[in-house]
mmCIF file of C-alpha atoms in Angstrom:
data_model
loop_
_atom_site.group_PDB
_atom_site.id
_atom_site.type_symbol
_atom_site.label_atom_id
_atom_site.label_comp_id
_atom_site.label_asym_id
_atom_site.label_seq_id
_atom_site.Cartn_x
_atom_site.Cartn_y
_atom_site.Cartn_z
ATOM 1 C CA MET A 1394 -68.219 67.064 5.115
ATOM 2 C CA ALA A 1395 -69.316 66.848 8.902
ATOM 3 C CA LYS A 1396 -66.078 66.756 10.960
ATOM 4 C CA GLN A 1397 -65.231 62.725 12.334
ATOM 5 C CA PRO A 1398 -65.341 62.512 15.835
ATOM 6 C CA GLN A 1399 -61.391 62.221 16.709
ATOM 7 C CA PRO A 1400 -59.160 60.443 17.911
ATOM 8 C CA ILE A 1401 -60.080 57.067 16.127
ATOM 9 C CA SER A 1402 -60.027 54.068 18.441
ATOM 10 C CA PRO A 1403 -59.597 50.985 17.242
ATOM 11 C CA LEU A 1404 -60.002 49.109 20.523
ATOM 12 C CA LYS A 1405 -63.473 51.141 20.928
ATOM 13 C CA ASN A 1406 -64.319 49.841 17.143
ATOM 14 C CA PHE A 1407 -63.371 46.365 18.216
ATOM 15 C CA PHE A 1408 -65.683 46.111 21.056
ATOM 16 C CA ALA A 1409 -68.707 48.284 19.459
ATOM 17 C CA GLY A 1410 -68.498 46.528 16.995
ATOM 18 C CA GLY A 1411 -68.852 42.987 18.519
ATOM 19 C CA PHE A 1412 -71.979 43.955 20.027
ATOM 20 C CA GLY A 1413 -73.479 45.591 16.846
ATOM 21 C CA GLY A 1414 -72.723 41.939 14.986
ATOM 22 C CA VAL A 1415 -74.629 40.340 17.761
ATOM 23 C CA CYS A 1416 -77.654 42.884 16.667
ATOM 24 C CA LEU A 1417 -77.301 41.893 13.345
ATOM 25 C CA VAL A 1418 -77.207 38.548 13.360
ATOM 26 C CA PHE A 1419 -80.537 38.340 15.607
ATOM 27 C CA VAL A 1420 -82.573 40.856 13.380
ATOM 28 C CA GLY A 1421 -81.520 39.079 9.811
ATOM 29 C CA HIS A 1422 -80.584 35.277 10.280
ATOM 30 C CA PRO A 1423 -83.974 34.569 9.423
ATOM 31 C CA LEU A 1424 -83.565 36.022 5.914
ATOM 32 C CA ASP A 1425 -80.250 34.916 5.853
ATOM 33 C CA THR A 1426 -81.736 31.306 6.067
ATOM 34 C CA ILE A 1427 -84.100 31.790 3.073
ATOM 35 C CA LYS A 1428 -81.183 33.407 0.613
ATOM 36 C CA VAL A 1429 -78.937 30.363 1.549
ATOM 37 C CA ARG A 1430 -81.845 27.740 0.818
ATOM 38 C CA LEU A 1431 -82.785 29.662 -2.493
ATOM 39 C CA GLN A 1432 -79.244 30.275 -3.898
ATOM 40 C CA THR A 1433 -78.492 26.335 -3.232
ATOM 41 C CA GLN A 1434 -81.886 24.999 -4.434
ATOM 42 C CA PRO A 1435 -81.270 22.094 -6.905
ATOM 43 C CA LYS A 1436 -82.270 22.989 -10.528
ATOM 44 C CA PRO A 1437 -85.484 21.279 -11.008
ATOM 45 C CA GLN A 1438 -85.861 18.525 -13.346
ATOM 46 C CA PRO A 1439 -88.075 19.390 -16.935
ATOM 47 C CA GLY A 1440 -91.264 19.780 -16.212
ATOM 48 C CA GLN A 1441 -90.900 19.999 -12.749
ATOM 49 C CA ALA A 1442 -91.889 23.054 -10.815
ATOM 50 C CA PRO A 1443 -88.375 24.183 -8.270
ATOM 51 C CA LEU A 1444 -88.446 23.419 -4.901
ATOM 52 C CA TYR A 1445 -89.192 27.464 -3.834
ATOM 53 C CA SER A 1446 -90.680 29.421 -6.429
ATOM 54 C CA GLY A 1447 -89.407 33.020 -4.738
ATOM 55 C CA THR A 1448 -88.409 34.682 -1.347
ATOM 56 C CA PHE A 1449 -92.163 34.035 0.258
ATOM 57 C CA ASP A 1450 -92.685 30.891 -1.101
ATOM 58 C CA CYS A 1451 -89.198 29.801 0.756
ATOM 59 C CA PHE A 1452 -90.116 31.516 4.116
ATOM 60 C CA ARG A 1453 -93.891 30.118 3.889
ATOM 61 C CA LYS A 1454 -92.769 26.716 3.417
ATOM 62 C CA THR A 1455 -90.041 26.913 5.978
ATOM 63 C CA LEU A 1456 -92.082 28.380 8.566
ATOM 64 C CA VAL A 1457 -94.732 25.675 7.887
ATOM 65 C CA GLY A 1458 -92.801 22.780 7.666
ATOM 66 C CA GLU A 1459 -90.192 23.862 10.404
ATOM 67 C CA GLY A 1460 -91.877 26.469 12.536
ATOM 68 C CA VAL A 1461 -89.931 29.538 13.645
ATOM 69 C CA ARG A 1462 -87.140 27.454 14.673
ATOM 70 C CA GLY A 1463 -86.732 26.350 10.999
ATOM 71 C CA LEU A 1464 -85.519 30.469 10.077
ATOM 72 C CA TYR A 1465 -82.871 30.371 12.804
ATOM 73 C CA ARG A 1466 -81.460 27.206 11.808
ATOM 74 C CA GLY A 1467 -77.662 27.272 11.892
ATOM 75 C CA MET A 1468 -77.673 30.453 14.170
ATOM 76 C CA ALA A 1469 -75.044 29.033 16.690
ATOM 77 C CA ALA A 1470 -72.507 29.054 14.268
ATOM 78 C CA PRO A 1471 -72.733 32.743 13.145
ATOM 79 C CA ILE A 1472 -73.584 34.031 16.689
ATOM 80 C CA ILE A 1473 -70.177 32.207 18.103
ATOM 81 C CA GLY A 1474 -68.559 33.577 15.170
ATOM 82 C CA VAL A 1475 -70.282 36.638 15.117
ATOM 83 C CA THR A 1476 -69.046 38.737 18.178
ATOM 84 C CA PRO A 1477 -65.101 38.450 17.127
ATOM 85 C CA MET A 1478 -66.030 38.657 13.034
ATOM 86 C CA TYR A 1479 -67.769 42.086 13.261
ATOM 87 C CA ALA A 1480 -65.203 42.868 16.519
ATOM 88 C CA VAL A 1481 -61.964 42.459 14.190
ATOM 89 C CA CYS A 1482 -64.398 43.875 11.217
ATOM 90 C CA PHE A 1483 -64.362 47.041 12.945
ATOM 91 C CA PHE A 1484 -61.627 47.353 14.294
ATOM 92 C CA GLY A 1485 -60.130 46.433 10.936
ATOM 93 C CA PHE A 1486 -62.058 50.089 9.699
ATOM 94 C CA GLY A 1487 -60.768 51.790 12.680
ATOM 95 C CA LEU A 1488 -57.100 50.901 12.161
ATOM 96 C CA GLY A 1489 -57.578 51.383 8.422
ATOM 97 C CA LYS A 1490 -58.765 54.992 9.292
ATOM 98 C CA ARG A 1491 -55.821 55.437 11.485
ATOM 99 C CA LEU A 1492 -53.168 54.354 9.311
ATOM 100 C CA GLN A 1493 -54.461 56.939 6.925
ATOM 101 C CA GLN A 1494 -54.476 59.884 9.101
ATOM 102 C CA ARG A 1495 -51.200 61.647 9.307
ATOM 103 C CA LYS A 1496 -52.461 63.612 12.189
ATOM 104 C CA PRO A 1497 -55.381 62.285 14.635
ATOM 105 C CA ASP A 1498 -57.511 65.526 13.456
ATOM 106 C CA ASP A 1499 -57.421 64.807 9.565
ATOM 107 C CA VAL A 1500 -60.893 64.050 8.185
ATOM 108 C CA LEU A 1501 -60.468 61.185 6.060
ATOM 109 C CA THR A 1502 -61.752 61.560 2.202
ATOM 110 C CA TYR A 1503 -64.470 59.260 0.959
ATOM 111 C CA PRO A 1504 -61.823 56.853 -0.941
ATOM 112 C CA GLN A 1505 -59.793 56.395 2.105
ATOM 113 C CA LEU A 1506 -62.674 55.444 4.018
ATOM 114 C CA PHE A 1507 -63.723 52.911 1.238
ATOM 115 C CA ALA A 1508 -59.758 51.702 1.509
ATOM 116 C CA ALA A 1509 -60.216 51.108 5.320
ATOM 117 C CA GLY A 1510 -63.594 49.104 4.802
ATOM 118 C CA MET A 1511 -61.314 46.720 2.289
ATOM 119 C CA LEU A 1512 -59.058 46.287 4.742
ATOM 120 C CA SER A 1513 -61.788 45.298 7.371
ATOM 121 C CA GLY A 1514 -63.180 42.742 5.004
ATOM 122 C CA VAL A 1515 -59.413 41.159 4.846
ATOM 123 C CA PHE A 1516 -59.621 40.983 8.725
ATOM 124 C CA THR A 1517 -62.766 39.326 8.982
ATOM 125 C CA THR A 1518 -62.154 36.638 6.432
ATOM 126 C CA VAL A 1519 -60.608 34.357 8.679
ATOM 127 C CA ILE A 1520 -62.977 34.044 11.152
ATOM 128 C CA MET A 1521 -66.132 34.540 8.577
ATOM 129 C CA ALA A 1522 -65.241 31.541 6.256
ATOM 130 C CA PRO A 1523 -65.379 28.683 8.810
ATOM 131 C CA GLY A 1524 -68.813 29.895 10.387
ATOM 132 C CA GLU A 1525 -69.988 30.793 6.751
ATOM 133 C CA ARG A 1526 -69.549 27.064 5.652
ATOM 134 C CA ILE A 1527 -71.107 25.444 8.916
ATOM 135 C CA LYS A 1528 -73.951 27.723 8.743
ATOM 136 C CA CYS A 1529 -74.784 27.195 5.161
ATOM 137 C CA LEU A 1530 -74.805 23.686 5.319
ATOM 138 C CA LEU A 1531 -76.808 23.578 8.569
ATOM 139 C CA GLN A 1532 -79.382 25.445 6.441
ATOM 140 C CA ILE A 1533 -79.773 23.285 3.971
ATOM 141 C CA GLN A 1534 -79.497 20.517 5.548
ATOM 142 C CA ALA A 1535 -83.286 21.014 7.131
ATOM 143 C CA ALA A 1536 -84.261 21.629 3.531
ATOM 144 C CA THR A 1537 -83.415 18.860 1.733
ATOM 145 C CA GLY A 1538 -84.543 16.252 5.021
ATOM 146 C CA GLU A 1539 -80.894 14.786 5.604
ATOM 147 C CA THR A 1540 -79.882 15.135 9.229
ATOM 148 C CA LYS A 1541 -75.917 14.667 8.641
ATOM 149 C CA TYR A 1542 -74.858 16.927 10.992
ATOM 150 C CA SER A 1543 -76.495 17.512 14.616
ATOM 151 C CA GLY A 1544 -75.386 20.933 15.046
ATOM 152 C CA SER A 1545 -72.469 23.315 14.553
ATOM 153 C CA LEU A 1546 -69.516 21.592 16.581
ATOM 154 C CA ASP A 1547 -70.626 18.374 15.047
ATOM 155 C CA CYS A 1548 -70.649 20.148 11.552
ATOM 156 C CA ALA A 1549 -67.293 21.579 12.494
ATOM 157 C CA LYS A 1550 -65.861 18.059 13.533
ATOM 158 C CA GLN A 1551 -67.037 16.264 10.455
ATOM 159 C CA LEU A 1552 -65.589 18.461 8.364
ATOM 160 C CA TYR A 1553 -62.184 18.423 9.967
ATOM 161 C CA ARG A 1554 -62.476 14.896 10.116
ATOM 162 C CA GLU A 1555 -63.057 14.461 6.175
ATOM 163 C CA ALA A 1556 -60.906 17.161 4.856
ATOM 164 C CA GLY A 1557 -59.101 18.926 7.409
ATOM 165 C CA ILE A 1558 -58.521 22.517 7.898
ATOM 166 C CA ARG A 1559 -59.013 23.147 4.245
ATOM 167 C CA GLY A 1560 -62.604 21.111 4.431
ATOM 168 C CA VAL A 1561 -63.555 23.919 7.147
ATOM 169 C CA TYR A 1562 -61.902 26.827 5.182
ATOM 170 C CA LYS A 1563 -63.511 25.627 1.905
ATOM 171 C CA GLY A 1564 -64.780 28.986 -0.008
ATOM 172 C CA THR A 1565 -62.381 31.200 1.913
ATOM 173 C CA VAL A 1566 -61.157 32.951 -1.607
ATOM 174 C CA LEU A 1567 -64.828 33.426 -2.492
ATOM 175 C CA THR A 1568 -65.786 34.907 1.209
ATOM 176 C CA LEU A 1569 -62.555 37.328 0.226
ATOM 177 C CA MET A 1570 -63.704 38.434 -3.529
ATOM 178 C CA ARG A 1571 -67.437 38.967 -1.408
ATOM 179 C CA ASP A 1572 -66.123 41.129 1.787
ATOM 180 C CA VAL A 1573 -62.976 43.321 0.174
ATOM 181 C CA PRO A 1574 -65.245 45.467 -1.564
ATOM 182 C CA ALA A 1575 -68.426 44.843 -0.393
ATOM 183 C CA SER A 1576 -66.968 46.049 3.015
ATOM 184 C CA GLY A 1577 -65.402 49.080 1.315
ATOM 185 C CA MET A 1578 -68.791 50.090 0.000
ATOM 186 C CA TYR A 1579 -70.580 49.351 3.226
ATOM 187 C CA PHE A 1580 -68.192 51.802 5.255
ATOM 188 C CA MET A 1581 -67.742 54.368 2.973
ATOM 189 C CA THR A 1582 -71.665 54.475 2.411
ATOM 190 C CA TYR A 1583 -72.339 54.963 6.494
ATOM 191 C CA GLU A 1584 -69.998 57.523 6.850
ATOM 192 C CA TRP A 1585 -71.362 59.490 3.756
ATOM 193 C CA LEU A 1586 -75.070 59.011 4.735
ATOM 194 C CA LYS A 1587 -74.102 60.080 8.592
ATOM 195 C CA ASN A 1588 -72.028 63.475 6.884
ATOM 196 C CA ILE A 1589 -75.029 64.021 4.832
ATOM 197 C CA LEU A 1590 -77.629 63.534 7.693
ATOM 198 C CA THR A 1591 -75.924 65.656 10.676
ATOM 199 C CA PRO A 1592 -77.102 69.051 10.783
ATOM 200 C CA GLU A 1593 -74.713 71.726 9.814
ATOM 201 C CA GLY A 1594 -72.722 72.853 13.111
ATOM 202 C CA LYS A 1595 -73.140 69.435 14.584
ATOM 203 C CA SER A 1596 -71.097 66.418 15.312
ATOM 204 C CA VAL A 1597 -71.790 63.052 13.492
ATOM 205 C CA SER A 1598 -71.603 61.240 17.190
ATOM 206 C CA ASP A 1599 -74.625 63.201 17.913
ATOM 207 C CA LEU A 1600 -76.906 61.823 15.308
ATOM 208 C CA SER A 1601 -80.411 60.601 16.326
ATOM 209 C CA VAL A 1602 -81.373 57.032 16.258
ATOM 210 C CA PRO A 1603 -83.641 57.158 13.640
ATOM 211 C CA ARG A 1604 -80.579 59.148 11.350
ATOM 212 C CA ILE A 1605 -78.428 56.117 12.797
ATOM 213 C CA LEU A 1606 -81.056 53.703 11.603
ATOM 214 C CA PHE A 1607 -81.443 55.095 8.077
ATOM 215 C CA ALA A 1608 -77.800 55.467 7.521
ATOM 216 C CA GLY A 1609 -76.834 51.998 8.762
ATOM 217 C CA GLY A 1610 -79.669 50.262 6.668
ATOM 218 C CA LEU A 1611 -79.037 52.272 3.385
ATOM 219 C CA ALA A 1612 -75.334 50.947 4.253
ATOM 220 C CA GLY A 1613 -76.362 47.636 4.334
ATOM 221 C CA ILE A 1614 -78.305 47.807 0.886
ATOM 222 C CA PHE A 1615 -75.388 48.778 -0.472
ATOM 223 C CA ASN A 1616 -73.222 46.767 0.752
ATOM 224 C CA TRP A 1617 -75.177 43.450 -0.958
ATOM 225 C CA VAL A 1618 -75.640 44.989 -4.060
ATOM 226 C CA VAL A 1619 -71.743 44.771 -4.444
ATOM 227 C CA ALA A 1620 -71.624 41.163 -2.422
ATOM 228 C CA ILE A 1621 -74.815 39.296 -4.200
ATOM 229 C CA PRO A 1622 -72.850 37.744 -7.240
ATOM 230 C CA PRO A 1623 -69.782 36.074 -5.018
ATOM 231 C CA ASP A 1624 -71.974 35.127 -1.988
ATOM 232 C CA VAL A 1625 -74.468 33.146 -4.357
ATOM 233 C CA LEU A 1626 -71.095 31.267 -6.050
ATOM 234 C CA LYS A 1627 -69.625 31.395 -2.446
ATOM 235 C CA SER A 1628 -72.814 29.487 -1.119
ATOM 236 C CA ARG A 1629 -72.748 26.932 -3.850
ATOM 237 C CA PHE A 1630 -68.760 26.102 -3.496
ATOM 238 C CA GLN A 1631 -69.433 25.772 0.114
ATOM 239 C CA THR A 1632 -72.320 23.475 0.079
ATOM 240 C CA ALA A 1633 -71.113 21.509 -3.331
ATOM 241 C CA PRO A 1634 -70.019 17.805 -2.427
ATOM 242 C CA GLU A 1635 -66.283 17.124 -2.252
ATOM 243 C CA GLY A 1636 -64.777 17.247 -5.986
ATOM 244 C CA LYS A 1637 -67.289 18.782 -7.578
ATOM 245 C CA TYR A 1638 -65.350 22.123 -8.780
ATOM 246 C CA PRO A 1639 -61.952 20.941 -8.891
ATOM 247 C CA ASN A 1640 -61.144 24.713 -10.026
ATOM 248 C CA GLY A 1641 -62.976 26.448 -7.621
ATOM 249 C CA PHE A 1642 -65.126 29.173 -8.191
ATOM 250 C CA ARG A 1643 -64.533 28.996 -11.881
ATOM 251 C CA ASP A 1644 -66.323 25.970 -11.991
ATOM 252 C CA VAL A 1645 -69.050 27.508 -10.373
ATOM 253 C CA LEU A 1646 -69.691 30.118 -12.432
ATOM 254 C CA ARG A 1647 -69.102 28.463 -15.803
ATOM 255 C CA GLU A 1648 -72.161 26.074 -14.545
ATOM 256 C CA LEU A 1649 -74.140 28.879 -13.179
ATOM 257 C CA ILE A 1650 -74.005 30.955 -16.324
ATOM 258 C CA ARG A 1651 -74.329 27.894 -18.656
ATOM 259 C CA GLU A 1652 -77.378 26.359 -16.925
ATOM 260 C CA GLU A 1653 -79.093 29.175 -15.471
ATOM 261 C CA GLY A 1654 -78.146 32.471 -17.045
ATOM 262 C CA VAL A 1655 -76.447 35.324 -15.469
ATOM 263 C CA ALA A 1656 -79.760 36.215 -13.494
ATOM 264 C CA SER A 1657 -78.808 33.254 -11.250
ATOM 265 C CA LEU A 1658 -75.680 35.416 -10.002
ATOM 266 C CA TYR A 1659 -78.488 37.507 -8.178
ATOM 267 C CA LYS A 1660 -80.589 34.409 -6.577
ATOM 268 C CA GLY A 1661 -81.722 35.365 -3.222
ATOM 269 C CA PHE A 1662 -81.798 39.047 -4.654
ATOM 270 C CA THR A 1663 -85.098 40.206 -2.579
ATOM 271 C CA ALA A 1664 -84.413 37.754 0.262
ATOM 272 C CA VAL A 1665 -81.069 39.826 0.827
ATOM 273 C CA MET A 1666 -82.526 43.238 0.400
ATOM 274 C CA ILE A 1667 -85.450 42.788 2.758
ATOM 275 C CA ARG A 1668 -82.717 41.689 4.923
ATOM 276 C CA ALA A 1669 -80.199 43.847 4.490
ATOM 277 C CA PHE A 1670 -82.153 47.263 5.730
ATOM 278 C CA PRO A 1671 -83.369 45.933 9.197
ATOM 279 C CA ALA A 1672 -80.543 43.890 10.046
ATOM 280 C CA ASN A 1673 -77.740 46.433 9.251
ATOM 281 C CA ALA A 1674 -79.563 48.979 10.570
ATOM 282 C CA ALA A 1675 -79.684 47.207 14.206
ATOM 283 C CA CYS A 1676 -75.715 46.814 13.965
ATOM 284 C CA PHE A 1677 -75.124 49.777 13.446
ATOM 285 C CA LEU A 1678 -77.152 51.125 15.737
ATOM 286 C CA GLY A 1679 -75.724 48.594 18.376
ATOM 287 C CA PHE A 1680 -72.331 49.565 17.306
ATOM 288 C CA GLU A 1681 -72.956 53.262 18.312
ATOM 289 C CA VAL A 1682 -74.824 53.162 21.121
ATOM 290 C CA ALA A 1683 -72.053 50.458 22.560
ATOM 291 C CA MET A 1684 -68.959 53.441 21.344
ATOM 292 C CA ARG A 1685 -71.076 55.823 23.458
ATOM 293 C CA PHE A 1686 -71.343 53.941 26.066
ATOM 294 C CA LEU A 1687 -67.324 53.340 25.641
ATOM 295 C CA ASN A 1688 -66.996 56.944 25.566
ATOM 296 C CA TRP A 1689 -68.685 57.811 28.365
ATOM 297 C CA VAL A 1690 -67.415 54.868 30.774
ATOM 298 C CA ALA A 1691 -63.557 54.885 28.975
ATOM 299 C CA PRO A 1692 -62.546 58.124 27.500
ATOM 300 C CA GLY A 1693 -58.984 57.446 27.406
ATOM 301 C CA LEU A 1694 -59.252 54.131 25.932
#
């Protein structure tokens, strides 16, 4: 294993992670819109065709019906939330690594990196859950033709007025179920690939841009392989009318399996995988660029 750059700075991770998250949203949001619309489209009546036949059909109909702006529907919520969210995510990962070190120059094992990644998933849920709820509602609103919410702030206000803070945080448990194991896989895979791609005798901090992009993109794919089933449940639960699923994700899971089969847990798989590589490649490149900048301007931070 190539030696990790030391010492680990959770504070630098915080700032660099926020910049990486902004890069991820700009690159990945269009396909996130497609993913949510595929996951939440209503079940067709007997003899009727589904609203979208697949990823490319959904992309075409969204582009034709709403233009490029339709692909970026609901982006205000993740942009507002993504900087602190990814800042906290990368901070949590840095803190998780730091907590497992007995000495500053200890090199962590891959199970330890996985554990540090899981901690980052716990940290981000407080910020992630409301933003995800608002984003999903705005993304499906345009597809249904309704205009209940004029924007992210209006959506948040209406949710709070209707059900209080619980309405805004609806789906938090499912967000945790998605992000804790997926974040562990995400960061462990990235660190593993960086070590593999680092030439003998070189530092991982000197990795070239193409190799960072490759490692970050594959890490995103591994992340979503773990995350898709709970993400489908989360999207359904967060966009369902109040009271439809009184027992939470268990009701969503039972309904999906009963009506659409196990394959329904991987709805939006193509859109997710097409998005995962470039979006997360952009995220980690943004993180690494910001980290190198911080190491240059504030080496003691």
